[in-house]
Amino acid sequence: MFYFFVRRLAVMVPTLFVISVLIFIIIQLPPGDYLSTLVSELEAQGENVDQEKLDFLRQQYGLDQPLLQQYALWLKGMLQGDFGYSFEHNRPVVQVVGDQVLLSVIIAFATILFTWVVAFPIGVYSATHQYSTGDHVLTFVGFLGLATPNFLLALILMYLANVYFGTSIGGLMDPKYLDQPWSWGKLVSILEHLWVPVIVIGTSGTATLIRRLRANLLDELQKAYVVTARAKGLSETRLLLKYPMRVALNPFIADIGNLLPALLSSAAIVSVVLSLPTTGPLLLKALQSQDMYLAGFLLMCLSLLTVIGMFLSDLALAALDPRIRLTGGRQK
Amino acid sequence: MSDHRGPAPTPLGHYVSDAPFDPSETEEVTAEQERLYTSSGWRLMWLKLKRHRLAVYSGYVLIALYGSILISEFLAPYSLTHRHTDFIYAPPQGIHLFHDGKLAAPFTYGLKYRLNMENLRREYTTDETKRYPVRFLCRGDVYDFWGLFEASLHLLCPGEGGTLFLFGTDRLGRDLFSRIIYGARISLTVGLFGIIFSMVLGIIFGGLAGYYGGIVDSVVQRLIEVIRSFPELPLWMALSAALPVTWSPILIYFGITLILGLIDWTGLARAVRSKFLALREEDFTAAAELMGARPSRIIARHLVPNFTSHLIASATLSIPSMILGETALSFLGLGLRPPVTSWGVLLSEAQSINAVALYPWLMIPGLAVVVVVLTFNFLGDGLRDAADPYH
Amino acid sequence: MRRRTTLALCAILAAGLIVAGQAPAQADSKTKRQLISPFFFGHSELSGALPKVERRLPRVPLVAHLGPKQTVGRHGGTLSLLVGRERDTRLMVVYGYARLVRYDDSFQLVPDILENFEVKEGRIFTLHLRPGHRWSDGHPFTAGDFKYYWEDVAHNPELTPGGLPKAFLVDGKPPLFEVLSPTTVRYTWDKPNPHFLPALAGAAPRFIFRPAHYLKRFHVKYAKPQMLKTAAAELRLQNWAALHSLKDNPYRFDNPDLPTLQPWRNTTHGPAQRFIFLRNPYFHRIDPEGRQLPYIDRVILRVSSPSLIAAKSMSGESDLQARSLEFNQYTFLKEGEKRQPYDVRLWKTARGAHLALYPNLNVADPAWRKLFLDVRFRRALSLGINRHEINQVLYFGLGTEGNNSVLPQSRLYEQSQRFRWAEFDPKRANRLLDEMGLTKRNGRGLRLLPDGRPLEIIVESSGEHTEQTDILELVHDSWLELGIKLYSKPGQREVLRKRVVSGQTMMSIWSGLAAGIATADISPAELAPTNPYQFHWPRWGDWYRTGGRAGDPPSLPAAKTLLKLYHDWETATSHAERDKAWRQMLEIHADEVLTFGLIAAIPQPVVVSRRLRNVPEEAIYSWDPGAYFGVYNMDLFWVTRGRKN
């Protein structure tokens, strides 16, 4: 177990390194850099630009240096804890990000919880009553969330919430609570705003989970020990809960690793539509305006989160399922 | 307790039949049973699939949709670019069957337009005095059928001098129903090419990892991990930004499908790998190896056919994510853009609070996406359930 | 008895209150005008933290000139605005519009921060500051602040690595800067510099002064180098220049500690979603009754995703909003009027054309270049555009059709210039094309080039607005009548520019003339090939800008004349000469149809809270000149008392 742990941990490092190279390439792919993008944007809006300031910034931040050098500088800085400077916000990157990462994590977890809560009963029912009308109806409902394009659903729900419940448009809470200390009203307002993104993002994940749960349960329910138990007179519910369920819970844990990147991605799009202060809109803006260091930092954060998530889920799985940690490579 | 009409009880009290028994006797089977037992794996799969009614209906719907791609120009009442300057943002018109309580040929009412100068809103009212019977198999807008010849035969046309806006019109006065039909061409096929690309990559990488194991396996696993842990969104953005603008819309379309496929293959590779790991231990593999077959032959001839059904099921389940990916890319303004028409492009034009509040019919392409994604999912589920013959 | 005592007591109380109420109003010795200080400062004034109003204002404050429908208002109130990015804090410098010289609402240059200025021979500028004018932190605003900028910023190689900003150079030569007195400075050039004053009055102005007393502590000449090093390192900056640059952002307005002369100052450190701007106690303007401006105490800027700003405005979250609102959202905003206390007004945009088509006269393909250089081809293309239809379909007919030329509100406007070659006349267009010899057509009815290729024009756009693609669809249909096929190709801004400059783009669609409501004093640089970002002649523009080192010299005689006229304007010494140059340039453009203007004066929705006064009903929404709300004096906007109705 210990060696498994250490091995997995050791493997994470080169993974992160490769990811950092990929991230850097991706950020540099679009033509131009932050300053030229800024100039184009301002001119498109008919506004003019302070050329001297831009020249100064370009020189200061080495935007005219070759790419390899820029990458090396970035990597070196990161290892020393200096994550660079955000041009858009005119301050070091770490000062910009703060709260948004926290909110992203909160939303991610709330969504995972929601997904589990919805997927679990539907999956179980679906497996035990295969091909019945109930199965079809519930699967349909579960899949509806997957099928609808997220951004459209978010927009519609936000509009309906505004018209029918008076929830203010976009943002995490009603504007009047923004700078005020915590209160009951503030909490209620936040919940009012959170349910839309959680449902929109969560429903797209439910379908996969339902499917997995259903498949695994069906597998288990065919096995000999279930038949034996049933023959011996164990009630259906107890039968279900005692053994197959544990195996079926596998995907719930394993899937965190799969779920996280998809979650963060769709959360980004939904957050843009709903104007939530999470990493999504921040990242999108940074990528569009080529705010190099900010985009790089956020991408590294997101990847790190995912890698850690996968690592943790692998660990959990290994702890849960002895087969995983005992079998390794080729069995010849 | 045994009753003494049967055979004599054995010491353990089990039931033993004393009917005559000849071990060399073969069982009698009916013709139908014989067909069942000797049917190929595919036939078994089909039989199993038939039980899943939802999957079957979904299959029919998809065949109909994909078939419609071939004759889009014929099915659409208007051509793709036909504009009606007088009917901008017109709401959907219904086809009526009853007039004055009497059954009549399907027709639409006239549409009267008034500009409300107060809030600059276009107001449409139905004019029940004018009736325009819908024509079937009629001559309408001229179109180029697959670039081969010009034709003007349409399945449905508006009545003479009338309009047929089944799903309303957009901001240039173009019929949404026709545009959705045309858009299906791109939206439904973007998934296919991406899937093929993805499958090829998945089989190659997954196969190598699963068959050879060891270092190859580790490397491929790490590669998969790197790609998976990468957030999709920025990857899309960057890759789409890298597509040269000089490319024609067709090339860009292919580029998009490649990008979508490039990110998607990991799931398939993992499935292939685990299947290979399992199949590798099978006796027939060992037998083939002992007989001297090369790995490529073993993989192609023995291992792959064993899980083609799984592959198909997986692929069917991946296509919807491609379709949704295309809509997301269009929403972000990457990927396909007007004047190319796909459901994603249509949706991005409806993506504003304006549309939701004032012109909700612009979101109907979203419904089309939902339908297609659902049907693919149900079909894929059914296929997957049916794929494993041992259930 | 008691009754009378009570009455007497009341009378005394009343008298006392009246006397007390007079307290904030102080007589101004010079003009015998009562100066009224905002209640906002009442407490600070009493406690001595702030001096009394007559010591806060300059000796001769600027008396604001009320617009035609504006009234005198009251102090107080908070205004909430929505912006799309944190960077938009600069909008408060734009809207506040306190400048050395500024444009008034008829777009004439008048002194603002300056008490007055003199211009001799168009090249000697003497600027007189207001004695007693102070920065927002109370420190005096003097010629020393100009000196600091000139000597220690503009001429410092580390702060300005590119050398003195080009805007200061006339014919490559810098001016002579003199400080004549604590409140007078003079800039002398050898040749006339018509760009100087408009640059000072711009929406994003050239700041030629800095709060020296504040910035000196970040400058290596005045502060201890060691301290600078530690301060820079603390903020993870490389050197003192980066530190100075960070603190010194008068336009971006992101440093709450940097003193300013604008009516409101930023008090929030970023990063933030909400920026609070409080009134500047030393602001130099007063209203006709002596109240120190601005009327409004606080302006709150809230950062929100740009696509949601329309929806939020509809829910009543903004008191004054034009930014990020588009015309196609008008109906939607109008609906919200029923539920929220705001009105939606329609102003007009000020570009010569909201969107225009730019044929690339420097396109690489020789056959196409020959065609574009032929004026008959350009005239035919322009005649083939159905502007009326575009206006009806996209703007409900509310825009102004015509060429990419100045608008009726400009004094340089000539009606014939707007409509020459701009009516929809396909017959005439076809005749012109036939005249040119493009009579051969292919099977599909498209005309052919002399070498046999069909006339297919690819118009590239930056792909940001569906508006552009829509317009191109309409133009496609009308050009088909001429036998020309249009292909629309959306791209990306950056890439589009590169392609245009390298000659690969045939034609592009972009916004039109920025100086749509130009006066003769504004630079007509747009009308001549002066920079490589002009989409119709990038190489000629590059040739001019680099002094002949890159690009190609103009081959079209009209372009050469335009350059000569531009030079005439630059060296003109009188208003009349500049006016003449402008008019001639406009005439050439109208005749030669160098760009295809489409629709101008697009309606711009402006959401105004019902409690807000002095905001014009109808006005022009323009960046430069205009500064959006700036030219209409946002400091004169005031909020009525009472509940939102």
Short mmCIF file of N, CA and C in Angstrom, two decimals, chain B residues 9-78:
data_model
loop_
_atom_site.label_atom_id
_atom_site.label_comp_id
_atom_site.label_asym_id
_atom_site.label_seq_id
_atom_site.Cartn_x
_atom_site.Cartn_y
_atom_site.Cartn_z
N PRO B 9 -36.27 -43.56 -2.42
CA PRO B 9 -35.39 -42.50 -1.85
C PRO B 9 -33.97 -43.01 -1.66
N THR B 10 -33.02 -42.19 -2.07
CA THR B 10 -31.62 -42.53 -1.85
C THR B 10 -31.28 -42.20 -0.41
N PRO B 11 -30.14 -42.63 0.03
CA PRO B 11 -29.79 -42.38 1.45
C PRO B 11 -29.84 -40.88 1.82
N LEU B 12 -29.48 -39.99 0.87
CA LEU B 12 -29.45 -38.56 1.22
C LEU B 12 -30.82 -37.88 1.06
N GLY B 13 -31.71 -38.59 0.50
CA GLY B 13 -33.04 -38.00 0.37
C GLY B 13 -33.21 -37.12 -0.84
N HIS B 14 -32.27 -37.10 -1.81
CA HIS B 14 -32.43 -36.28 -3.01
C HIS B 14 -33.34 -36.95 -4.01
N TYR B 15 -33.86 -36.15 -4.88
CA TYR B 15 -34.72 -36.67 -5.93
C TYR B 15 -33.85 -37.13 -7.07
N VAL B 16 -34.05 -38.36 -7.49
CA VAL B 16 -33.34 -38.86 -8.67
C VAL B 16 -34.38 -39.43 -9.62
N SER B 17 -34.34 -38.95 -10.82
CA SER B 17 -35.34 -39.41 -11.78
C SER B 17 -34.96 -40.82 -12.26
N ASP B 18 -35.96 -41.66 -12.40
CA ASP B 18 -35.65 -43.00 -12.91
C ASP B 18 -36.16 -43.19 -14.32
N ALA B 19 -36.32 -42.07 -15.06
CA ALA B 19 -36.72 -42.21 -16.46
C ALA B 19 -35.53 -42.75 -17.22
N PRO B 20 -35.78 -43.46 -18.32
CA PRO B 20 -34.64 -44.03 -19.09
C PRO B 20 -33.76 -42.91 -19.63
N PHE B 21 -32.50 -43.12 -19.63
CA PHE B 21 -31.53 -42.09 -20.00
C PHE B 21 -30.42 -42.69 -20.83
N ASP B 22 -30.20 -42.08 -21.99
CA ASP B 22 -29.13 -42.56 -22.86
C ASP B 22 -28.17 -41.41 -23.09
N PRO B 23 -26.97 -41.50 -22.54
CA PRO B 23 -26.05 -40.35 -22.61
C PRO B 23 -25.66 -39.94 -24.03
N SER B 24 -25.70 -40.89 -24.97
CA SER B 24 -25.27 -40.53 -26.32
C SER B 24 -26.38 -39.94 -27.14
N GLU B 25 -27.51 -39.77 -26.53
CA GLU B 25 -28.65 -39.22 -27.27
C GLU B 25 -28.51 -37.72 -27.39
N THR B 26 -28.79 -37.19 -28.55
CA THR B 26 -28.75 -35.72 -28.69
C THR B 26 -30.12 -35.14 -28.42
N GLU B 27 -30.11 -33.92 -28.04
CA GLU B 27 -31.38 -33.25 -27.71
C GLU B 27 -32.09 -32.86 -28.99
N GLU B 28 -33.41 -32.95 -28.92
CA GLU B 28 -34.20 -32.50 -30.06
C GLU B 28 -34.39 -30.99 -29.97
N VAL B 29 -34.06 -30.34 -31.04
CA VAL B 29 -34.38 -28.91 -30.99
C VAL B 29 -35.31 -28.57 -32.14
N THR B 30 -36.14 -27.60 -31.91
CA THR B 30 -37.00 -27.14 -33.00
C THR B 30 -36.16 -26.30 -33.96
N ALA B 31 -36.72 -26.05 -35.13
CA ALA B 31 -35.98 -25.28 -36.14
C ALA B 31 -35.64 -23.89 -35.63
N GLU B 32 -36.61 -23.31 -34.90
CA GLU B 32 -36.39 -21.95 -34.44
C GLU B 32 -35.26 -21.90 -33.42
N GLN B 33 -35.30 -22.87 -32.52
CA GLN B 33 -34.24 -22.91 -31.52
C GLN B 33 -32.88 -23.12 -32.18
N GLU B 34 -32.90 -23.94 -33.24
CA GLU B 34 -31.63 -24.19 -33.92
C GLU B 34 -31.06 -22.91 -34.50
N ARG B 35 -31.96 -22.14 -35.07
CA ARG B 35 -31.50 -20.87 -35.63
C ARG B 35 -30.92 -19.98 -34.55
N LEU B 36 -31.56 -20.03 -33.40
CA LEU B 36 -31.10 -19.17 -32.31
C LEU B 36 -29.72 -19.60 -31.84
N TYR B 37 -29.56 -20.91 -31.68
CA TYR B 37 -28.29 -21.36 -31.13
C TYR B 37 -27.14 -21.23 -32.10
N THR B 38 -27.44 -21.26 -33.38
CA THR B 38 -26.34 -21.16 -34.34
C THR B 38 -26.19 -19.75 -34.89
N SER B 39 -26.96 -18.82 -34.39
CA SER B 39 -26.85 -17.47 -34.97
C SER B 39 -25.53 -16.82 -34.56
N SER B 40 -25.10 -15.91 -35.40
CA SER B 40 -23.82 -15.24 -35.16
C SER B 40 -23.95 -14.27 -34.00
N GLY B 41 -22.83 -13.76 -33.57
CA GLY B 41 -22.84 -12.79 -32.47
C GLY B 41 -23.68 -11.58 -32.81
N TRP B 42 -23.60 -11.15 -34.06
CA TRP B 42 -24.36 -9.94 -34.45
C TRP B 42 -25.84 -10.17 -34.32
N ARG B 43 -26.27 -11.36 -34.72
CA ARG B 43 -27.69 -11.61 -34.66
C ARG B 43 -28.18 -11.66 -33.22
N LEU B 44 -27.32 -12.26 -32.39
CA LEU B 44 -27.67 -12.29 -30.97
C LEU B 44 -27.83 -10.88 -30.42
N MET B 45 -26.89 -10.08 -30.86
CA MET B 45 -26.91 -8.69 -30.38
C MET B 45 -28.19 -8.01 -30.82
N TRP B 46 -28.57 -8.24 -32.07
CA TRP B 46 -29.76 -7.60 -32.58
C TRP B 46 -31.01 -8.06 -31.83
N LEU B 47 -31.05 -9.34 -31.55
CA LEU B 47 -32.20 -9.86 -30.83
C LEU B 47 -32.29 -9.24 -29.44
N LYS B 48 -31.12 -9.13 -28.81
CA LYS B 48 -31.13 -8.56 -27.48
C LYS B 48 -31.54 -7.09 -27.53
N LEU B 49 -31.07 -6.43 -28.58
CA LEU B 49 -31.36 -5.01 -28.72
C LEU B 49 -32.85 -4.79 -28.87
N LYS B 50 -33.52 -5.71 -29.58
CA LYS B 50 -34.94 -5.49 -29.85
C LYS B 50 -35.74 -5.39 -28.57
N ARG B 51 -35.23 -6.03 -27.53
CA ARG B 51 -35.97 -6.00 -26.27
C ARG B 51 -36.00 -4.58 -25.69
N HIS B 52 -34.94 -3.83 -25.99
CA HIS B 52 -34.84 -2.48 -25.44
C HIS B 52 -35.60 -1.55 -26.39
N ARG B 53 -36.90 -1.41 -26.15
CA ARG B 53 -37.76 -0.71 -27.09
C ARG B 53 -37.30 0.72 -27.33
N LEU B 54 -36.90 1.38 -26.25
CA LEU B 54 -36.49 2.77 -26.38
C LEU B 54 -35.31 2.90 -27.34
N ALA B 55 -34.38 1.97 -27.23
CA ALA B 55 -33.22 2.02 -28.12
C ALA B 55 -33.65 1.85 -29.57
N VAL B 56 -34.57 0.96 -29.78
CA VAL B 56 -35.00 0.71 -31.16
C VAL B 56 -35.66 1.93 -31.76
N TYR B 57 -36.58 2.54 -31.00
CA TYR B 57 -37.23 3.75 -31.53
C TYR B 57 -36.21 4.83 -31.78
N SER B 58 -35.26 4.96 -30.84
CA SER B 58 -34.22 5.96 -31.04
C SER B 58 -33.46 5.69 -32.31
N GLY B 59 -33.20 4.42 -32.56
CA GLY B 59 -32.49 4.08 -33.78
C GLY B 59 -33.26 4.54 -35.01
N TYR B 60 -34.58 4.31 -35.01
CA TYR B 60 -35.39 4.75 -36.15
C TYR B 60 -35.33 6.25 -36.33
N VAL B 61 -35.44 6.95 -35.20
CA VAL B 61 -35.40 8.42 -35.28
C VAL B 61 -34.08 8.89 -35.89
N LEU B 62 -32.99 8.28 -35.45
CA LEU B 62 -31.68 8.70 -35.95
C LEU B 62 -31.52 8.40 -37.43
N ILE B 63 -32.02 7.22 -37.84
CA ILE B 63 -31.94 6.89 -39.26
C ILE B 63 -32.70 7.93 -40.06
N ALA B 64 -33.89 8.30 -39.56
CA ALA B 64 -34.67 9.32 -40.25
C ALA B 64 -33.90 10.63 -40.33
N LEU B 65 -33.29 11.04 -39.21
CA LEU B 65 -32.57 12.31 -39.19
C LEU B 65 -31.39 12.29 -40.15
N TYR B 66 -30.61 11.21 -40.08
CA TYR B 66 -29.45 11.16 -40.96
C TYR B 66 -29.89 11.05 -42.41
N GLY B 67 -31.00 10.35 -42.62
CA GLY B 67 -31.51 10.29 -43.99
C GLY B 67 -31.92 11.66 -44.49
N SER B 68 -32.44 12.47 -43.57
CA SER B 68 -32.90 13.79 -44.01
C SER B 68 -31.75 14.63 -44.52
N ILE B 69 -30.54 14.35 -44.06
CA ILE B 69 -29.40 15.13 -44.53
C ILE B 69 -29.26 15.04 -46.04
N LEU B 70 -29.58 13.87 -46.58
CA LEU B 70 -29.40 13.70 -48.01
C LEU B 70 -30.33 14.57 -48.82
N ILE B 71 -31.50 14.82 -48.25
CA ILE B 71 -32.48 15.57 -49.05
C ILE B 71 -32.89 16.84 -48.33
N SER B 72 -31.95 17.48 -47.63
CA SER B 72 -32.30 18.70 -46.89
C SER B 72 -32.98 19.73 -47.78
N GLU B 73 -32.40 19.94 -48.96
CA GLU B 73 -32.96 20.99 -49.81
C GLU B 73 -34.41 20.69 -50.18
N PHE B 74 -34.70 19.43 -50.30
CA PHE B 74 -36.05 19.05 -50.69
C PHE B 74 -37.03 19.24 -49.52
N LEU B 75 -36.54 18.92 -48.31
CA LEU B 75 -37.43 18.97 -47.16
C LEU B 75 -37.72 20.39 -46.69
N ALA B 76 -36.75 21.28 -46.87
CA ALA B 76 -36.91 22.61 -46.31
C ALA B 76 -37.83 23.44 -47.19
N PRO B 77 -38.80 24.13 -46.59
CA PRO B 77 -39.73 24.93 -47.40
C PRO B 77 -39.03 26.10 -48.10
N TYR B 78 -37.98 26.65 -47.46
CA TYR B 78 -37.28 27.77 -48.06
C TYR B 78 -35.81 27.41 -48.21
#
